[in-house]
Amino acid sequence: MGLETGTNTAVAGHQHDTPPPSESTHHHHHFFLPLPSNFLLQTPKLVIIFALVAFSCLLLYQSSPSLRFPFNYNSFGINSSENKADELKSILKRAATSNNTIILTTLNDAWVEPNSMFDLFLESFKIGNQTQRFLKHLVVIAMDQKAYTRCLKLHPHCYNLSTEGMDFSEEAYFMAADYLKMMWRRIDFLRSILDLGYNFLFTDADIMWFRDPFPHFHEDGDFQIACDYFRGNPFDLNNLPNGGFTYVKSNNKTIQFYKYWFESRLTYPGLHDQDVFNKIKFDLFIRDNGLQIRFLDTMFFGGFCEPSKDFDKVCTMHANCCVGLENKVHDLGIMLQDWRKYMQSFVNQTTKVRTVSWTIPQSCRGSFNRPRVAKKKDHHGSKS
């Protein structure tokens, strides 16, 4: 991921007018049909009715963000193909827990390269404290064909979300145009999961799983989100959230919220989903909708921005506040080593647990301030 800034511009739809017929065509003979006697009296009324209908259509066009935006929900979310929709439903049904909850992550080609992010992600489940059982509920959403092919070799639940005309396999630099498209496509796909009646726990693949996170979610929360920086109060809208880890219940409130969130990209063009959420979390729509938002404590859900200080409580750790896949992979590898030392201390009991601490971030520290060179498709990509 680099620091290139991309702009997500909404383009108005084109109106296609039928050209008038050539005046030179059929001008030699004129045929007149007899008109009803009251036709001329009704003509003004017909003109008025036609004008009102045209004006109503114009108002609808101007007031609807989805009509003005060149992509509709289907182009970002579930493929409109009936076979693809059935495939997704089948995968979700196989992976769901008893209460219809799915764990989801998204990957592109760069993140599934051997010895890269996806391998570390899967490894964290295997070495975490009773976390391997969650892999049977994990659905991997592949953003391109190569990611899908690689996923099938490593994991039983993979879905190919690649769309004709969109290539997300190359490196997606932070805030570049492709990065923004990928993030917004993810938001709308998550909305479609809610539409199908599934709760989901979305996790970025640069989040390492060390313990069961579910006991630390709030029972009354509809939408729960991790934080880069947590202020101590899960109700405080001034917390600084991170969209890489969200637990969302499927209900009408969350479905409407995700639609509103997705359409708000037009109100704030050039911003990614997390920044737009920071804008709209104060909107009257949230209050009127009744959505219960909860922010998750970094003691349980930490990251490079604000690491969890307690190895006995940490559930997940995120490579946030970091750009560059190489930086993330390097530091997450060290994080897994730190976790192994902690777990080993229970086996040999030669090391006191309290002496174990995180030795990261290392390469990620200051990564936003270092210039980065664009990599080609056969190299690693990055995202925050």
mmCIF file of C-alpha atoms in Angstrom:
data_model
loop_
_atom_site.group_PDB
_atom_site.id
_atom_site.type_symbol
_atom_site.label_atom_id
_atom_site.label_comp_id
_atom_site.label_asym_id
_atom_site.label_seq_id
_atom_site.Cartn_x
_atom_site.Cartn_y
_atom_site.Cartn_z
ATOM 1 C CA MET A 1 0.000 0.000 0.000
ATOM 2 C CA GLY A 2 1.288 3.389 -0.818
ATOM 3 C CA LEU A 3 0.199 6.884 0.056
ATOM 4 C CA GLU A 4 -1.193 7.684 -3.345
ATOM 5 C CA THR A 5 -4.521 9.441 -3.146
ATOM 6 C CA GLY A 6 -7.326 8.141 -5.294
ATOM 7 C CA THR A 7 -10.611 9.842 -6.114
ATOM 8 C CA ASN A 8 -13.871 7.971 -6.267
ATOM 9 C CA THR A 9 -15.933 10.121 -8.604
ATOM 10 C CA ALA A 10 -19.633 9.619 -9.159
ATOM 11 C CA VAL A 11 -20.489 9.878 -12.838
ATOM 12 C CA ALA A 12 -23.943 10.867 -13.950
ATOM 13 C CA GLY A 13 -25.776 8.442 -16.209
ATOM 14 C CA HIS A 14 -26.131 9.291 -19.863
ATOM 15 C CA GLN A 15 -29.503 10.045 -21.357
ATOM 16 C CA HIS A 16 -29.982 8.729 -24.897
ATOM 17 C CA ASP A 17 -32.245 10.848 -27.107
ATOM 18 C CA THR A 18 -33.713 9.466 -30.315
ATOM 19 C CA PRO A 19 -32.554 11.637 -33.230
ATOM 20 C CA PRO A 20 -35.354 13.298 -35.233
ATOM 21 C CA PRO A 21 -36.116 11.765 -38.629
ATOM 22 C CA SER A 22 -34.471 13.401 -41.635
ATOM 23 C CA GLU A 23 -36.581 16.129 -43.187
ATOM 24 C CA SER A 24 -35.664 14.851 -46.648
ATOM 25 C CA THR A 25 -37.365 11.534 -46.052
ATOM 26 C CA HIS A 26 -40.894 11.015 -47.484
ATOM 27 C CA HIS A 27 -41.523 14.712 -48.142
ATOM 28 C CA HIS A 28 -43.315 14.278 -51.469
ATOM 29 C CA HIS A 29 -46.670 13.007 -50.235
ATOM 30 C CA HIS A 30 -48.613 14.094 -47.144
ATOM 31 C CA PHE A 31 -51.514 12.060 -45.794
ATOM 32 C CA PHE A 32 -53.864 13.492 -43.188
ATOM 33 C CA LEU A 33 -56.060 11.323 -40.976
ATOM 34 C CA PRO A 34 -59.327 12.745 -39.697
ATOM 35 C CA LEU A 35 -59.039 13.853 -36.029
ATOM 36 C CA PRO A 36 -61.798 13.676 -33.412
ATOM 37 C CA SER A 37 -63.698 16.913 -32.980
ATOM 38 C CA ASN A 38 -62.583 17.359 -29.357
ATOM 39 C CA PHE A 39 -58.920 16.531 -30.019
ATOM 40 C CA LEU A 40 -57.785 20.158 -30.065
ATOM 41 C CA LEU A 41 -59.601 20.836 -26.804
ATOM 42 C CA GLN A 42 -57.870 17.873 -25.096
ATOM 43 C CA THR A 43 -54.406 18.655 -26.441
ATOM 44 C CA PRO A 44 -53.482 21.215 -23.705
ATOM 45 C CA LYS A 45 -54.454 18.690 -21.020
ATOM 46 C CA LEU A 46 -52.304 16.016 -22.652
ATOM 47 C CA VAL A 47 -49.349 18.393 -22.794
ATOM 48 C CA ILE A 48 -49.761 19.249 -19.098
ATOM 49 C CA ILE A 49 -49.987 15.570 -18.090
ATOM 50 C CA PHE A 50 -46.909 14.720 -20.167
ATOM 51 C CA ALA A 51 -44.977 17.614 -18.590
ATOM 52 C CA LEU A 52 -45.910 16.511 -15.068
ATOM 53 C CA VAL A 53 -44.779 12.930 -15.739
ATOM 54 C CA ALA A 54 -41.482 14.118 -17.245
ATOM 55 C CA PHE A 55 -40.876 16.472 -14.296
ATOM 56 C CA SER A 56 -41.563 13.669 -11.782
ATOM 57 C CA CYS A 57 -39.076 11.394 -13.537
ATOM 58 C CA LEU A 58 -36.464 14.150 -13.456
ATOM 59 C CA LEU A 59 -36.964 14.661 -9.703
ATOM 60 C CA LEU A 60 -36.638 10.916 -9.095
ATOM 61 C CA TYR A 61 -33.415 10.799 -11.105
ATOM 62 C CA GLN A 62 -31.903 13.751 -9.247
ATOM 63 C CA SER A 63 -32.889 12.479 -5.787
ATOM 64 C CA SER A 64 -31.650 8.911 -6.170
ATOM 65 C CA PRO A 65 -27.898 8.391 -5.626
ATOM 66 C CA SER A 66 -28.089 4.869 -6.985
ATOM 67 C CA LEU A 67 -29.533 6.125 -10.270
ATOM 68 C CA ARG A 68 -26.828 8.707 -10.694
ATOM 69 C CA PHE A 69 -23.999 6.300 -9.848
ATOM 70 C CA PRO A 70 -22.832 4.104 -12.718
ATOM 71 C CA PHE A 71 -22.738 0.953 -10.550
ATOM 72 C CA ASN A 72 -25.810 -0.530 -8.944
ATOM 73 C CA TYR A 73 -25.862 -2.873 -5.977
ATOM 74 C CA ASN A 74 -25.545 -5.981 -8.119
ATOM 75 C CA SER A 75 -22.394 -4.727 -9.820
ATOM 76 C CA PHE A 76 -20.682 -4.409 -6.427
ATOM 77 C CA GLY A 77 -22.411 -7.176 -4.527
ATOM 78 C CA ILE A 78 -23.643 -10.625 -5.433
ATOM 79 C CA ASN A 79 -23.286 -11.485 -9.095
ATOM 80 C CA SER A 80 -26.718 -11.280 -10.696
ATOM 81 C CA SER A 81 -26.183 -14.741 -12.201
ATOM 82 C CA GLU A 82 -28.631 -17.158 -10.635
ATOM 83 C CA ASN A 83 -25.972 -19.875 -10.500
ATOM 84 C CA LYS A 84 -23.544 -17.599 -8.642
ATOM 85 C CA ALA A 85 -26.219 -16.610 -6.135
ATOM 86 C CA ASP A 86 -27.090 -20.262 -5.525
ATOM 87 C CA GLU A 87 -23.397 -21.077 -5.106
ATOM 88 C CA LEU A 88 -22.999 -18.385 -2.475
ATOM 89 C CA LYS A 89 -26.093 -19.506 -0.583
ATOM 90 C CA SER A 90 -24.763 -23.059 -0.561
ATOM 91 C CA ILE A 91 -21.371 -21.959 0.801
ATOM 92 C CA LEU A 92 -22.967 -19.821 3.498
ATOM 93 C CA LYS A 93 -25.291 -22.612 4.556
ATOM 94 C CA ARG A 94 -22.389 -25.056 4.934
ATOM 95 C CA ALA A 95 -20.263 -22.590 6.902
ATOM 96 C CA ALA A 96 -22.903 -21.034 9.172
ATOM 97 C CA THR A 97 -23.041 -21.639 12.909
ATOM 98 C CA SER A 98 -26.214 -22.836 14.606
ATOM 99 C CA ASN A 99 -27.395 -19.225 14.996
ATOM 100 C CA ASN A 100 -26.731 -18.323 11.326
ATOM 101 C CA THR A 101 -23.431 -16.520 11.857
ATOM 102 C CA ILE A 102 -20.614 -16.467 9.289
ATOM 103 C CA ILE A 103 -16.981 -15.391 9.640
ATOM 104 C CA LEU A 104 -15.908 -13.540 6.484
ATOM 105 C CA THR A 105 -12.697 -12.213 5.018
ATOM 106 C CA THR A 106 -11.739 -10.838 1.599
ATOM 107 C CA LEU A 107 -8.544 -11.533 -0.334
ATOM 108 C CA ASN A 108 -6.945 -10.584 -3.614
ATOM 109 C CA ASP A 109 -4.119 -12.281 -5.491
ATOM 110 C CA ALA A 110 -1.377 -10.347 -3.719
ATOM 111 C CA TRP A 111 -2.588 -11.440 -0.277
ATOM 112 C CA VAL A 112 -2.792 -15.162 -1.068
ATOM 113 C CA GLU A 113 0.742 -15.551 -2.438
ATOM 114 C CA PRO A 114 2.586 -18.437 -0.713
ATOM 115 C CA ASN A 115 4.275 -17.362 2.537
ATOM 116 C CA SER A 116 2.234 -14.184 2.530
ATOM 117 C CA MET A 117 -0.749 -12.798 4.423
ATOM 118 C CA PHE A 118 -3.275 -15.598 3.983
ATOM 119 C CA ASP A 119 -0.830 -18.207 5.290
ATOM 120 C CA LEU A 120 -0.214 -16.134 8.435
ATOM 121 C CA PHE A 121 -3.943 -15.573 8.885
ATOM 122 C CA LEU A 122 -4.712 -19.302 8.761
ATOM 123 C CA GLU A 123 -1.748 -20.093 11.003
ATOM 124 C CA SER A 124 -3.060 -17.778 13.720
ATOM 125 C CA PHE A 125 -6.248 -19.844 13.961
ATOM 126 C CA LYS A 126 -4.169 -23.003 14.313
ATOM 127 C CA ILE A 127 -1.887 -21.742 17.095
ATOM 128 C CA GLY A 128 -4.461 -19.628 18.906
ATOM 129 C CA ASN A 129 -6.186 -20.722 22.097
ATOM 130 C CA GLN A 130 -9.020 -22.981 20.824
ATOM 131 C CA THR A 131 -9.467 -20.902 17.667
ATOM 132 C CA GLN A 132 -8.936 -23.598 15.043
ATOM 133 C CA ARG A 133 -12.622 -24.596 15.345
ATOM 134 C CA PHE A 134 -13.613 -21.271 13.790
ATOM 135 C CA LEU A 135 -12.030 -22.161 10.447
ATOM 136 C CA LYS A 136 -15.044 -24.317 9.534
ATOM 137 C CA HIS A 137 -17.185 -21.161 9.762
ATOM 138 C CA LEU A 138 -14.801 -18.959 7.746
ATOM 139 C CA VAL A 139 -15.852 -17.966 4.218
ATOM 140 C CA VAL A 140 -13.114 -16.424 2.070
ATOM 141 C CA ILE A 141 -14.335 -13.936 -0.540
ATOM 142 C CA ALA A 142 -11.832 -13.886 -3.402
ATOM 143 C CA MET A 143 -11.712 -10.595 -5.297
ATOM 144 C CA ASP A 144 -10.062 -12.113 -8.392
ATOM 145 C CA GLN A 145 -9.651 -15.470 -10.119
ATOM 146 C CA LYS A 146 -6.088 -16.123 -8.919
ATOM 147 C CA ALA A 147 -7.051 -15.539 -5.308
ATOM 148 C CA TYR A 148 -9.980 -17.919 -5.733
ATOM 149 C CA THR A 149 -7.794 -20.663 -7.248
ATOM 150 C CA ARG A 150 -5.239 -20.365 -4.453
ATOM 151 C CA CYS A 151 -7.967 -20.283 -1.781
ATOM 152 C CA LEU A 152 -9.455 -23.552 -3.002
ATOM 153 C CA LYS A 153 -6.115 -25.257 -2.330
ATOM 154 C CA LEU A 154 -6.038 -24.110 1.294
ATOM 155 C CA HIS A 155 -9.595 -23.730 2.532
ATOM 156 C CA PRO A 156 -12.998 -25.429 2.017
ATOM 157 C CA HIS A 157 -15.226 -22.331 1.828
ATOM 158 C CA CYS A 158 -14.186 -19.968 -0.994
ATOM 159 C CA TYR A 159 -16.386 -17.693 -3.106
ATOM 160 C CA ASN A 160 -15.256 -15.944 -6.289
ATOM 161 C CA LEU A 161 -16.527 -12.347 -6.307
ATOM 162 C CA SER A 162 -14.449 -11.296 -9.312
ATOM 163 C CA THR A 163 -16.443 -9.200 -11.784
ATOM 164 C CA GLU A 164 -15.870 -8.721 -15.473
ATOM 165 C CA GLY A 165 -14.231 -5.374 -16.138
ATOM 166 C CA MET A 166 -12.774 -5.058 -12.626
ATOM 167 C CA ASP A 167 -9.317 -6.355 -11.734
ATOM 168 C CA PHE A 168 -8.424 -6.272 -8.045
ATOM 169 C CA SER A 169 -5.533 -8.721 -8.282
ATOM 170 C CA GLU A 170 -2.785 -6.102 -8.469
ATOM 171 C CA GLU A 171 -1.415 -4.126 -5.582
ATOM 172 C CA ALA A 172 -4.132 -1.869 -4.142
ATOM 173 C CA TYR A 173 -2.345 1.096 -2.625
ATOM 174 C CA PHE A 174 -4.010 2.797 0.308
ATOM 175 C CA MET A 175 -6.508 5.439 -0.923
ATOM 176 C CA ALA A 176 -5.727 4.825 -4.609
ATOM 177 C CA ALA A 177 -8.738 4.513 -6.926
ATOM 178 C CA ASP A 178 -8.617 0.690 -7.058
ATOM 179 C CA TYR A 179 -8.339 0.555 -3.277
ATOM 180 C CA LEU A 180 -11.482 2.666 -2.889
ATOM 181 C CA LYS A 181 -13.431 0.557 -5.379
ATOM 182 C CA MET A 182 -12.415 -2.612 -3.548
ATOM 183 C CA MET A 183 -13.429 -1.215 -0.152
ATOM 184 C CA TRP A 184 -16.823 -0.034 -1.378
ATOM 185 C CA ARG A 185 -17.458 -3.283 -3.170
ATOM 186 C CA ARG A 186 -16.800 -5.045 0.114
ATOM 187 C CA ILE A 187 -19.311 -2.859 1.954
ATOM 188 C CA ASP A 188 -22.065 -3.640 -0.513
ATOM 189 C CA PHE A 189 -21.279 -7.341 -0.515
ATOM 190 C CA LEU A 190 -21.582 -7.385 3.268
ATOM 191 C CA ARG A 191 -24.999 -5.755 2.892
ATOM 192 C CA SER A 192 -26.026 -8.615 0.616
ATOM 193 C CA ILE A 193 -24.979 -11.142 3.308
ATOM 194 C CA LEU A 194 -27.285 -9.397 5.779
ATOM 195 C CA ASP A 195 -30.040 -9.469 3.158
ATOM 196 C CA LEU A 196 -29.720 -13.259 3.050
ATOM 197 C CA GLY A 197 -30.410 -13.425 6.784
ATOM 198 C CA TYR A 198 -26.888 -14.145 8.067
ATOM 199 C CA ASN A 199 -25.109 -12.405 10.924
ATOM 200 C CA PHE A 200 -21.439 -11.940 10.128
ATOM 201 C CA LEU A 201 -18.120 -11.314 11.787
ATOM 202 C CA PHE A 202 -15.961 -9.630 9.174
ATOM 203 C CA THR A 203 -12.207 -9.818 9.740
ATOM 204 C CA ASP A 204 -9.411 -8.449 7.586
ATOM 205 C CA ALA A 205 -6.810 -11.086 6.756
ATOM 206 C CA ASP A 206 -4.109 -9.026 8.480
ATOM 207 C CA ILE A 207 -5.819 -9.716 11.825
ATOM 208 C CA MET A 208 -4.393 -12.577 13.858
ATOM 209 C CA TRP A 209 -6.854 -14.660 15.907
ATOM 210 C CA PHE A 210 -5.671 -15.782 19.356
ATOM 211 C CA ARG A 211 -8.902 -16.368 21.329
ATOM 212 C CA ASP A 212 -12.656 -16.695 20.919
ATOM 213 C CA PRO A 213 -13.947 -13.129 20.347
ATOM 214 C CA PHE A 214 -17.667 -13.835 20.720
ATOM 215 C CA PRO A 215 -17.885 -13.627 24.551
ATOM 216 C CA HIS A 216 -16.660 -10.020 24.331
ATOM 217 C CA PHE A 217 -19.357 -8.732 21.987
ATOM 218 C CA HIS A 218 -22.232 -6.698 23.425
ATOM 219 C CA GLU A 219 -25.570 -8.505 23.516
ATOM 220 C CA ASP A 220 -27.531 -5.332 22.726
ATOM 221 C CA GLY A 221 -25.307 -4.232 19.810
ATOM 222 C CA ASP A 222 -26.546 -4.392 16.211
ATOM 223 C CA PHE A 223 -23.295 -3.136 14.698
ATOM 224 C CA GLN A 224 -20.011 -3.614 16.588
ATOM 225 C CA ILE A 225 -16.686 -2.372 15.319
ATOM 226 C CA ALA A 226 -13.048 -2.536 16.422
ATOM 227 C CA CYS A 227 -11.046 0.618 17.136
ATOM 228 C CA ASP A 228 -7.693 2.038 16.159
ATOM 229 C CA TYR A 229 -7.934 3.964 19.443
ATOM 230 C CA PHE A 230 -10.481 3.154 22.159
ATOM 231 C CA ARG A 231 -11.594 5.878 24.609
ATOM 232 C CA GLY A 232 -12.874 3.513 27.282
ATOM 233 C CA ASN A 233 -16.607 3.783 26.549
ATOM 234 C CA PRO A 234 -18.174 1.368 24.005
ATOM 235 C CA PHE A 235 -21.087 3.818 23.463
ATOM 236 C CA ASP A 236 -18.896 6.843 22.690
ATOM 237 C CA LEU A 237 -19.235 7.833 19.028
ATOM 238 C CA ASN A 238 -15.935 9.700 19.327
ATOM 239 C CA ASN A 239 -14.020 6.413 19.422
ATOM 240 C CA LEU A 240 -11.768 6.007 16.379
ATOM 241 C CA PRO A 241 -13.058 2.840 14.667
ATOM 242 C CA ASN A 242 -11.422 0.420 12.258
ATOM 243 C CA GLY A 243 -13.646 -1.248 9.667
ATOM 244 C CA GLY A 244 -11.361 -4.264 9.402
ATOM 245 C CA PHE A 245 -13.195 -6.070 12.208
ATOM 246 C CA THR A 246 -16.974 -5.826 12.563
ATOM 247 C CA TYR A 247 -19.656 -8.010 14.103
ATOM 248 C CA VAL A 248 -23.087 -7.316 12.619
ATOM 249 C CA LYS A 249 -26.480 -8.871 13.286
ATOM 250 C CA SER A 250 -28.873 -9.327 10.393
ATOM 251 C CA ASN A 251 -31.969 -7.207 10.898
ATOM 252 C CA ASN A 252 -33.779 -4.399 9.115
ATOM 253 C CA LYS A 253 -31.761 -1.743 10.971
ATOM 254 C CA THR A 254 -28.393 -3.072 9.837
ATOM 255 C CA ILE A 255 -29.553 -3.728 6.266
ATOM 256 C CA GLN A 256 -30.808 -0.151 5.934
ATOM 257 C CA PHE A 257 -27.628 1.148 7.551
ATOM 258 C CA TYR A 258 -25.361 -0.667 5.086
ATOM 259 C CA LYS A 259 -27.384 0.722 2.188
ATOM 260 C CA TYR A 260 -27.053 4.213 3.669
ATOM 261 C CA TRP A 261 -23.326 3.708 4.265
ATOM 262 C CA PHE A 262 -22.811 2.542 0.684
ATOM 263 C CA GLU A 263 -24.747 5.445 -0.829
ATOM 264 C CA SER A 264 -22.884 7.928 1.395
ATOM 265 C CA ARG A 265 -19.778 7.347 -0.745
ATOM 266 C CA LEU A 266 -21.379 9.865 -3.102
ATOM 267 C CA THR A 267 -21.747 12.470 -0.383
ATOM 268 C CA TYR A 268 -18.064 12.077 0.524
ATOM 269 C CA PRO A 269 -16.306 11.230 -2.771
ATOM 270 C CA GLY A 270 -12.685 10.164 -2.509
ATOM 271 C CA LEU A 271 -13.011 8.782 1.034
ATOM 272 C CA HIS A 272 -12.855 5.113 1.935
ATOM 273 C CA ASP A 273 -15.515 3.277 3.932
ATOM 274 C CA GLN A 274 -13.932 3.815 7.332
ATOM 275 C CA ASP A 275 -13.649 7.579 6.926
ATOM 276 C CA VAL A 276 -17.209 7.797 5.609
ATOM 277 C CA PHE A 277 -18.414 5.812 8.636
ATOM 278 C CA ASN A 278 -16.684 8.353 10.856
ATOM 279 C CA LYS A 279 -18.755 11.031 9.119
ATOM 280 C CA ILE A 280 -22.153 9.353 9.134
ATOM 281 C CA LYS A 281 -22.005 7.855 12.644
ATOM 282 C CA PHE A 282 -23.298 11.213 13.892
ATOM 283 C CA ASP A 283 -26.105 11.472 11.312
ATOM 284 C CA LEU A 284 -29.744 11.714 12.338
ATOM 285 C CA PHE A 285 -30.315 8.621 10.202
ATOM 286 C CA ILE A 286 -28.510 6.520 12.835
ATOM 287 C CA ARG A 287 -30.718 7.850 15.647
ATOM 288 C CA ASP A 288 -33.924 7.546 13.658
ATOM 289 C CA ASN A 289 -32.972 4.077 12.439
ATOM 290 C CA GLY A 290 -32.422 2.877 16.022
ATOM 291 C CA LEU A 291 -29.128 1.170 15.139
ATOM 292 C CA GLN A 292 -27.212 0.206 18.271
ATOM 293 C CA ILE A 293 -23.515 0.864 17.622
ATOM 294 C CA ARG A 294 -20.885 -0.512 19.991
ATOM 295 C CA PHE A 295 -17.122 0.062 19.854
ATOM 296 C CA LEU A 296 -14.836 -2.800 20.854
ATOM 297 C CA ASP A 297 -12.161 -2.486 23.533
ATOM 298 C CA THR A 298 -8.560 -2.703 22.323
ATOM 299 C CA MET A 299 -7.782 -4.768 25.443
ATOM 300 C CA PHE A 300 -9.485 -7.647 23.619
ATOM 301 C CA PHE A 301 -9.243 -6.427 20.016
ATOM 302 C CA GLY A 302 -5.891 -4.675 19.699
ATOM 303 C CA GLY A 303 -3.576 -3.704 16.888
ATOM 304 C CA PHE A 304 -0.373 -1.898 16.001
ATOM 305 C CA CYS A 305 -2.113 1.437 16.647
ATOM 306 C CA GLU A 306 -2.996 0.470 20.215
ATOM 307 C CA PRO A 307 -1.718 -3.009 21.160
ATOM 308 C CA SER A 308 -3.551 -5.091 23.745
ATOM 309 C CA LYS A 309 -1.498 -4.983 26.923
ATOM 310 C CA ASP A 310 -2.787 -8.245 28.380
ATOM 311 C CA PHE A 311 -1.759 -11.552 26.792
ATOM 312 C CA ASP A 312 -4.304 -13.291 29.046
ATOM 313 C CA LYS A 313 -7.198 -11.380 27.469
ATOM 314 C CA VAL A 314 -6.246 -10.546 23.885
ATOM 315 C CA CYS A 315 -8.491 -12.128 21.237
ATOM 316 C CA THR A 316 -7.259 -10.496 18.020
ATOM 317 C CA MET A 317 -4.418 -8.241 16.913
ATOM 318 C CA HIS A 318 -4.573 -6.144 13.740
ATOM 319 C CA ALA A 319 -1.714 -4.872 11.568
ATOM 320 C CA ASN A 320 -3.346 -1.433 11.428
ATOM 321 C CA CYS A 321 -1.482 1.884 11.386
ATOM 322 C CA CYS A 322 0.714 0.241 8.763
ATOM 323 C CA VAL A 323 1.021 0.321 4.978
ATOM 324 C CA GLY A 324 2.895 -2.064 2.726
ATOM 325 C CA LEU A 325 2.309 -5.797 2.539
ATOM 326 C CA GLU A 326 5.994 -6.526 3.129
ATOM 327 C CA ASN A 327 5.897 -4.481 6.350
ATOM 328 C CA LYS A 328 2.732 -6.196 7.538
ATOM 329 C CA VAL A 329 3.946 -9.717 6.778
ATOM 330 C CA HIS A 330 7.259 -9.071 8.517
ATOM 331 C CA ASP A 331 5.685 -7.717 11.701
ATOM 332 C CA LEU A 332 2.838 -10.234 11.842
ATOM 333 C CA GLY A 333 5.396 -13.030 11.607
ATOM 334 C CA ILE A 334 7.108 -11.570 14.682
ATOM 335 C CA MET A 335 3.707 -11.230 16.400
ATOM 336 C CA LEU A 336 3.056 -14.947 15.936
ATOM 337 C CA GLN A 337 6.489 -15.672 17.433
ATOM 338 C CA ASP A 338 5.558 -13.537 20.465
ATOM 339 C CA TRP A 339 2.339 -15.507 20.835
ATOM 340 C CA ARG A 340 4.161 -18.839 20.612
ATOM 341 C CA LYS A 341 6.500 -17.744 23.420
ATOM 342 C CA TYR A 342 3.455 -16.909 25.521
ATOM 343 C CA MET A 343 1.824 -20.282 24.831
ATOM 344 C CA GLN A 344 5.106 -22.137 25.398
ATOM 345 C CA SER A 345 5.404 -20.571 28.848
ATOM 346 C CA PHE A 346 2.457 -22.722 29.939
ATOM 347 C CA VAL A 347 4.161 -25.873 28.703
ATOM 348 C CA ASN A 348 7.631 -25.628 30.209
ATOM 349 C CA GLN A 349 6.704 -23.145 32.967
ATOM 350 C CA THR A 350 10.221 -21.766 32.862
ATOM 351 C CA THR A 351 9.059 -18.323 31.823
ATOM 352 C CA LYS A 352 6.673 -16.200 33.787
ATOM 353 C CA VAL A 353 3.726 -15.165 31.636
ATOM 354 C CA ARG A 354 4.025 -11.551 32.702
ATOM 355 C CA THR A 355 7.477 -11.271 31.136
ATOM 356 C CA VAL A 356 6.047 -11.865 27.649
ATOM 357 C CA SER A 357 5.330 -8.706 25.669
ATOM 358 C CA TRP A 358 4.795 -7.661 22.080
ATOM 359 C CA THR A 359 7.969 -6.828 20.181
ATOM 360 C CA ILE A 360 6.040 -5.119 17.373
ATOM 361 C CA PRO A 361 5.589 -2.918 15.436
ATOM 362 C CA GLN A 362 8.995 -2.878 13.796
ATOM 363 C CA SER A 363 8.856 -2.494 9.998
ATOM 364 C CA CYS A 364 5.365 -0.996 10.282
ATOM 365 C CA ARG A 365 6.521 1.814 12.543
ATOM 366 C CA GLY A 366 6.748 4.943 10.400
ATOM 367 C CA SER A 367 5.593 3.094 7.269
ATOM 368 C CA PHE A 368 3.190 5.907 6.331
ATOM 369 C CA ASN A 369 6.109 8.314 6.064
ATOM 370 C CA ARG A 370 8.318 6.147 3.863
ATOM 371 C CA PRO A 371 8.005 6.426 0.063
ATOM 372 C CA ARG A 372 6.884 3.271 -1.678
ATOM 373 C CA VAL A 373 7.404 2.106 -5.249
ATOM 374 C CA ALA A 374 4.502 0.541 -7.139
ATOM 375 C CA LYS A 375 4.820 -3.203 -7.593
ATOM 376 C CA LYS A 376 3.681 -5.237 -10.575
ATOM 377 C CA LYS A 377 1.059 -7.981 -10.454
ATOM 378 C CA ASP A 378 3.537 -10.718 -9.624
ATOM 379 C CA HIS A 379 4.610 -8.917 -6.439
ATOM 380 C CA HIS A 380 2.780 -8.402 -3.204
ATOM 381 C CA GLY A 381 0.081 -5.789 -2.731
ATOM 382 C CA SER A 382 -1.084 -4.095 0.401
ATOM 383 C CA LYS A 383 -3.956 -2.464 2.150
ATOM 384 C CA SER A 384 -4.571 -1.056 5.587
#
